[in-house]
Amino acid sequence: MTRITDSIELDFCDVLFKPKRTTLNSRREADIIREYKFKYYPQTLMSCGIMAANMATTGTIAVNNVLQKHQAITCLHKHYDFKDGENYRYITENYNNPESFHNAYTFISTGLRDDKERLFSLLADKNFKIDKLCIDIANGYIPKLIDFVKEVRDKFPDILIMVGNIVTGDMTQDLILNGADIVKVGIGPGSVCTTRKLTGVGRPQLSAILDCSDAAHGVGGLICADGGCTCAGDVAKAFGAGADFVMLGGMFAGTDEAAGELIEKTIQTNELVEENGETHLLLKKEKYKLFYGMSSQLAQEKHFGGMACYRASEGKVVEIPYKGSIDNVIQEILGGIRSTMTYIGARRLKDIPKCTTFYRVNRQLNEVFGKS
Ligand code: 5GP
């Protein structure tokens, strides 16, 4: 018989933090860098917990080179060909260069359809210093995924493995007990995702994080909240709900360091101007960058030579207003989180969930002057 889960399932926009008495006088006192310890990976990592998504647009070496200065992580997209000399040389020669590439803050990515032997030879290569792997598939419930996680863990006991995506506690624990250090949480919340429309499957992201983080922490694992953040406040809410890491795609898209051509468009504004005795509407040039879902038709054509006949597009293509350097974006996010920490009395990043009480709200923003 069909069953309905009656519990209320919430998204970021359904809650706000309750401000609390605090011992912090300034956001400068909020320590945004956490020391991470993992279930299997034997090393510790000092990081702010923010990750750039392993999408072809945002998972770039250029993004990595800026984010690592803020101790934020980049999951490089899986279409980098490290067997080609140039990328390989770049990673092996710069792996410990704080001014450019730094391997501590980098994951490489794979799916289940990718060349396994190639991946294993890269992970076994002592000169290739990236020891963090993101195993990413849209539906983390298929049995092949657990088998693959087990196989990778058996072969490489000392690498950091992040795997997803799922949205329930049971599957979070299964993946961790079979070798994952971090489980990636999110089905359908992404800014360019159409899974919920195409399949009707998904779970509101805040509830997914609450459930999966509790399950993960119970067995010594961690979670990464992946998708659905639209602003710094959403990132803070993800940490508040128990996420150890938060992955961002759309928020980092449209920047100089994200891949894709800059598109310039002439836009007609509502402003009237007078020129040579004639009145007309002002035309303005605006810049955009293309951002696309990794399951979109465009991604399938660009990276897989077309859409397989048994698949349908589960992603869309959008034009993101140009944002300049990603450095400004990450600084704004970190500033926002520091401010949240000051409001709720969390001195350390790790303390955010302990200090979090959410109000359930009907409306979080006053949009009388638009949605900015
Ligand atoms: P955002 O931060 O843009 O809201 O979400 C980023 C996340 O969306 C990615 O990390 C990935 O999990 C997910 N995503 C990226 N491309 C697609 C796609 O084409 N389809 C679906 N269903 N999810 C996608």
XYZ file of C-alpha atoms and ligand atoms in Angstrom:
396
model
C 0.000 0.000 0.000
C 1.210 3.507 -0.730
C 2.424 5.273 2.379
C 2.696 8.970 3.180
C 5.278 10.293 5.624
C 3.430 12.898 7.649
C 6.398 14.676 9.235
C 7.002 18.210 8.055
C 9.838 18.437 5.547
C 11.616 21.785 5.429
C 13.796 23.792 3.085
C 16.223 26.635 3.848
C 13.505 29.232 3.158
C 11.217 27.663 5.782
C 13.427 28.588 8.763
C 15.386 31.432 10.357
C 17.974 31.294 13.137
C 16.858 32.407 16.571
C 19.352 35.024 17.832
C 20.791 34.203 21.244
C 22.804 35.786 24.007
C 26.404 35.625 22.891
C 29.893 36.046 24.286
C 31.155 37.334 20.925
C 31.418 41.090 20.454
C 32.510 41.075 16.844
C 32.374 38.734 13.873
C 36.183 38.816 13.916
C 36.030 36.622 17.025
C 34.189 33.876 15.124
C 36.603 31.121 14.095
C 35.512 29.938 10.679
C 38.248 27.297 10.264
C 37.508 23.845 11.646
C 39.867 20.950 12.157
C 38.278 17.965 10.403
C 38.975 14.382 11.413
C 37.713 11.506 9.298
C 36.584 7.934 9.809
C 39.098 6.402 7.373
C 41.340 9.155 5.974
C 44.224 9.305 8.453
C 45.057 13.012 8.069
C 43.328 16.072 9.484
C 42.179 18.995 7.378
C 41.851 22.645 8.416
C 39.027 24.135 6.353
C 36.035 26.472 6.325
C 33.975 23.552 5.022
C 32.817 25.188 1.801
C 33.229 23.258 -1.441
C 32.900 24.207 -5.104
C 30.743 21.665 -6.940
C 32.408 19.222 -9.318
C 30.446 20.675 -12.223
C 32.224 21.421 -15.509
C 31.661 25.126 -14.894
C 32.665 25.417 -11.220
C 35.049 22.512 -10.594
C 38.030 24.188 -12.252
C 41.684 24.594 -11.354
C 41.217 28.390 -11.514
C 38.427 28.151 -8.894
C 40.667 25.895 -6.780
C 43.511 28.391 -6.907
C 41.430 31.148 -5.320
C 39.298 29.076 -2.915
C 42.291 27.304 -1.392
C 43.547 30.647 -0.075
C 40.387 30.735 2.063
C 40.882 27.082 3.035
C 37.807 26.226 0.966
C 37.697 23.088 -1.158
C 37.248 22.489 -4.882
C 36.006 19.245 -6.370
C 37.540 19.257 -9.812
C 35.136 18.092 -12.509
C 35.696 14.641 -13.927
C 36.389 15.818 -17.465
C 39.944 16.933 -16.667
C 42.218 14.589 -18.529
C 45.157 14.138 -16.148
C 46.868 11.784 -18.527
C 47.386 14.720 -20.844
C 50.778 16.165 -19.918
C 49.783 19.752 -19.192
C 47.207 19.194 -16.416
C 49.254 16.383 -14.896
C 52.379 18.529 -14.816
C 50.446 21.410 -13.300
C 49.204 19.253 -10.405
C 52.476 17.438 -9.783
C 54.629 20.577 -9.951
C 52.412 22.955 -7.967
C 50.871 20.621 -5.453
C 52.218 22.434 -2.438
C 52.309 25.977 -3.652
C 50.236 28.232 -1.394
C 50.287 30.954 -4.058
C 48.709 28.797 -6.744
C 47.450 25.263 -6.642
C 47.397 23.451 -3.289
C 46.493 19.781 -3.200
C 45.137 19.846 0.370
C 41.930 21.495 -0.816
C 41.307 19.476 -3.964
C 39.203 16.451 -4.814
C 39.152 14.680 -8.144
C 35.811 13.299 -9.264
C 34.433 10.209 -10.884
C 31.115 8.643 -11.783
C 30.370 4.973 -12.239
C 30.487 5.164 -16.023
C 34.069 6.485 -16.079
C 37.283 4.625 -16.810
C 38.050 2.763 -13.563
C 41.553 1.619 -14.504
C 42.543 5.160 -15.363
C 41.229 6.425 -12.023
C 43.009 3.692 -10.075
C 46.318 4.320 -11.811
C 46.021 8.030 -10.987
C 45.266 7.319 -7.308
C 48.181 4.892 -7.150
C 50.591 7.388 -8.738
C 52.778 8.782 -5.931
C 53.620 11.903 -7.965
C 49.977 12.824 -8.370
C 49.404 14.352 -4.969
C 45.617 14.564 -4.876
C 44.397 11.991 -2.379
C 40.752 13.017 -2.157
C 38.080 11.436 -4.333
C 34.483 12.483 -4.960
C 32.343 9.628 -6.278
C 29.315 11.365 -7.665
C 26.186 9.883 -9.160
C 22.685 11.335 -9.338
C 20.997 8.352 -7.669
C 23.138 7.180 -4.758
C 20.731 4.334 -3.997
C 21.850 1.965 -6.739
C 23.678 -1.142 -5.422
C 26.623 -0.683 -7.784
C 27.607 2.449 -5.854
C 28.180 0.661 -2.543
C 30.175 -2.051 -4.359
C 32.351 0.626 -5.942
C 32.916 2.473 -2.642
C 33.954 -0.823 -1.043
C 36.312 -1.605 -3.906
C 37.973 1.828 -3.793
C 38.317 1.697 0.000
C 39.885 -1.768 -0.139
C 42.389 -0.663 -2.774
C 43.152 2.756 -1.253
C 42.679 2.600 2.528
C 44.255 6.029 3.104
C 42.418 8.288 0.656
C 39.550 10.607 1.533
C 36.343 9.352 -0.076
C 33.225 11.473 -0.489
C 30.228 9.821 -2.117
C 26.650 10.681 -3.044
C 23.963 11.698 -3.553
C 21.344 10.462 -1.121
C 18.813 12.105 1.241
C 18.057 9.548 3.958
C 19.826 8.436 7.121
C 19.780 4.707 6.326
C 21.695 5.115 3.078
C 24.085 7.611 4.705
C 25.088 4.955 7.223
C 25.364 2.216 4.585
C 27.797 4.304 2.550
C 29.900 5.255 5.576
C 30.068 1.705 6.898
C 31.227 0.568 3.472
C 34.108 3.017 3.229
C 32.938 6.621 2.754
C 34.369 9.401 4.919
C 31.835 11.966 3.736
C 28.372 11.404 2.255
C 26.971 13.978 -0.121
C 23.336 14.885 0.607
C 20.850 16.357 -1.871
C 18.458 15.056 -4.494
C 16.803 17.748 -6.518
C 17.649 21.002 -4.679
C 20.241 22.253 -7.202
C 19.801 25.561 -9.008
C 20.022 23.930 -12.456
C 18.460 20.613 -11.479
C 15.178 19.392 -12.950
C 15.110 15.950 -11.288
C 12.101 16.802 -9.137
C 10.138 17.890 -12.222
C 11.161 14.958 -14.349
C 10.912 12.198 -11.757
C 8.928 13.576 -8.811
C 11.742 12.371 -6.524
C 13.512 14.472 -3.869
C 13.490 15.760 -0.326
C 13.526 19.327 1.029
C 17.165 20.018 1.709
C 17.100 21.243 5.327
C 15.268 18.108 6.494
C 17.585 15.904 4.440
C 20.600 17.520 6.146
C 19.071 17.145 9.640
C 18.360 13.457 9.095
C 21.594 12.510 7.294
C 23.955 14.459 9.565
C 22.481 12.770 12.629
C 22.854 9.361 10.965
C 26.409 10.078 9.768
C 27.676 11.396 13.090
C 26.264 8.336 14.832
C 28.665 6.076 12.911
C 31.690 8.408 12.816
C 31.149 9.870 9.344
C 30.537 13.357 7.987
C 28.148 14.864 5.457
C 28.355 17.464 2.737
C 25.111 19.352 2.013
C 25.024 19.591 -1.772
C 22.780 22.023 -3.602
C 20.043 24.534 -2.984
C 22.015 27.348 -1.334
C 21.112 30.703 -2.849
C 22.821 33.053 -0.386
C 25.232 33.116 2.572
C 22.305 32.681 4.994
C 21.408 29.357 3.345
C 25.011 28.150 3.761
C 24.849 29.071 7.455
C 21.503 27.233 7.775
C 23.064 24.122 6.207
C 25.816 24.227 8.858
C 23.127 24.908 11.487
C 21.237 21.770 10.449
C 24.397 19.712 10.983
C 26.247 19.733 7.645
C 30.012 19.377 8.023
C 30.649 20.652 4.501
C 28.479 22.669 2.116
C 28.818 22.338 -1.660
C 27.950 25.246 -3.948
C 27.414 25.383 -7.694
C 25.223 28.315 -8.710
C 26.654 30.668 -6.090
C 30.143 30.236 -7.600
C 28.958 30.296 -11.232
C 29.279 33.460 -13.313
C 32.688 34.289 -11.823
C 35.972 34.884 -13.647
C 37.328 31.562 -12.440
C 34.283 29.492 -13.485
C 34.543 27.958 -16.935
C 32.530 29.306 -19.833
C 32.491 32.216 -22.199
C 31.441 35.660 -21.193
C 28.293 36.688 -23.096
C 27.571 40.374 -23.599
C 23.958 41.439 -24.173
C 22.301 44.757 -24.835
C 19.346 45.196 -22.483
C 16.565 47.787 -22.750
C 16.033 49.488 -19.377
C 12.979 51.411 -18.110
C 14.982 54.634 -17.939
C 14.155 57.403 -20.415
C 17.025 59.372 -22.002
C 17.049 62.302 -24.367
C 19.453 62.279 -27.267
C 19.498 64.724 -30.186
C 16.060 66.038 -29.148
C 14.553 62.550 -29.109
C 13.461 60.562 -26.069
C 14.074 56.840 -25.950
C 14.644 54.017 -23.482
C 18.228 53.647 -22.275
C 20.115 50.622 -23.604
C 22.636 49.004 -21.288
C 25.282 46.337 -21.881
C 25.227 43.461 -19.415
C 27.569 40.485 -19.061
C 26.564 36.881 -18.373
C 28.211 33.478 -18.136
C 26.614 30.202 -19.108
C 25.975 27.716 -16.286
C 24.551 24.280 -16.955
C 23.497 21.172 -15.036
C 25.720 18.154 -15.471
C 22.715 16.101 -16.608
C 21.473 18.771 -19.002
C 21.297 18.099 -22.714
C 24.143 20.609 -23.193
C 26.438 18.781 -20.733
C 25.645 15.431 -22.328
C 26.499 16.815 -25.749
C 29.644 18.643 -24.600
C 31.123 15.888 -22.473
C 29.590 12.595 -23.546
C 29.026 13.127 -27.263
C 25.220 13.219 -26.949
C 22.366 12.010 -24.776
C 21.928 8.226 -24.543
C 18.476 7.143 -25.794
C 17.435 5.724 -22.395
C 18.182 8.998 -20.581
C 16.317 12.303 -20.334
C 17.737 15.665 -19.409
C 17.651 16.299 -15.641
C 19.336 19.669 -15.767
C 18.949 23.051 -17.330
C 21.105 25.773 -18.862
C 20.991 29.318 -17.480
C 22.784 32.602 -18.041
C 24.238 33.916 -14.757
C 24.963 37.645 -14.425
C 28.741 38.108 -14.421
C 30.066 38.432 -10.834
C 33.778 39.239 -11.213
C 36.277 37.267 -9.131
C 35.151 34.317 -7.031
C 37.272 35.880 -4.287
C 34.491 38.448 -3.650
C 31.861 35.702 -3.524
C 33.691 33.497 -1.005
C 34.539 36.515 1.159
C 30.887 37.536 1.256
C 29.832 34.004 2.216
C 32.448 33.743 4.970
C 31.490 37.210 6.246
C 27.839 36.135 6.373
C 28.618 32.953 8.300
C 30.789 34.856 10.772
C 27.892 37.197 11.345
C 25.478 34.270 11.893
C 27.935 32.866 14.427
C 27.965 36.184 16.257
C 24.136 36.296 16.359
C 23.785 32.766 17.741
C 26.848 32.720 19.994
C 28.912 30.125 18.125
C 32.610 30.791 18.609
C 33.749 27.929 16.324
C 32.338 26.617 13.031
C 31.800 23.245 14.670
C 29.639 24.859 17.384
C 27.020 26.191 14.957
C 24.567 23.234 15.253
C 24.875 23.277 19.063
C 23.933 26.956 19.081
C 21.155 26.596 16.509
C 17.468 26.937 17.220
C 15.414 27.477 14.065
C 12.104 29.306 13.918
C 9.741 27.811 11.375
C 8.584 30.747 9.278
C 5.994 31.489 6.622
C 8.089 34.204 5.032
C 11.782 34.955 5.502
C 12.334 37.973 3.245
C 10.661 41.282 2.584
C 10.711 41.518 -1.192
C 8.741 44.696 -1.645
C 11.623 46.212 -3.653
C 12.473 43.062 -5.598
C 14.356 39.883 -4.878
C 17.928 41.096 -4.351
P 23.507 24.553 -6.587
O 24.557 24.982 -5.622
O 23.733 25.135 -7.945
O 22.118 24.788 -6.080
O 23.616 22.967 -6.698
C 24.774 22.323 -7.135
C 24.519 20.847 -7.200
O 23.480 20.534 -8.145
C 25.680 20.018 -7.717
O 26.705 19.845 -6.784
C 24.994 18.714 -8.104
O 24.797 17.858 -7.000
C 23.635 19.183 -8.584
N 23.552 19.171 -10.062
C 24.414 19.691 -10.943
N 23.994 19.490 -12.217
C 22.827 18.827 -12.121
C 21.921 18.313 -13.091
O 22.050 18.481 -14.296
N 20.850 17.614 -12.593
C 20.671 17.425 -11.259
N 19.628 16.706 -10.864
N 21.495 17.929 -10.318
C 22.564 18.614 -10.757
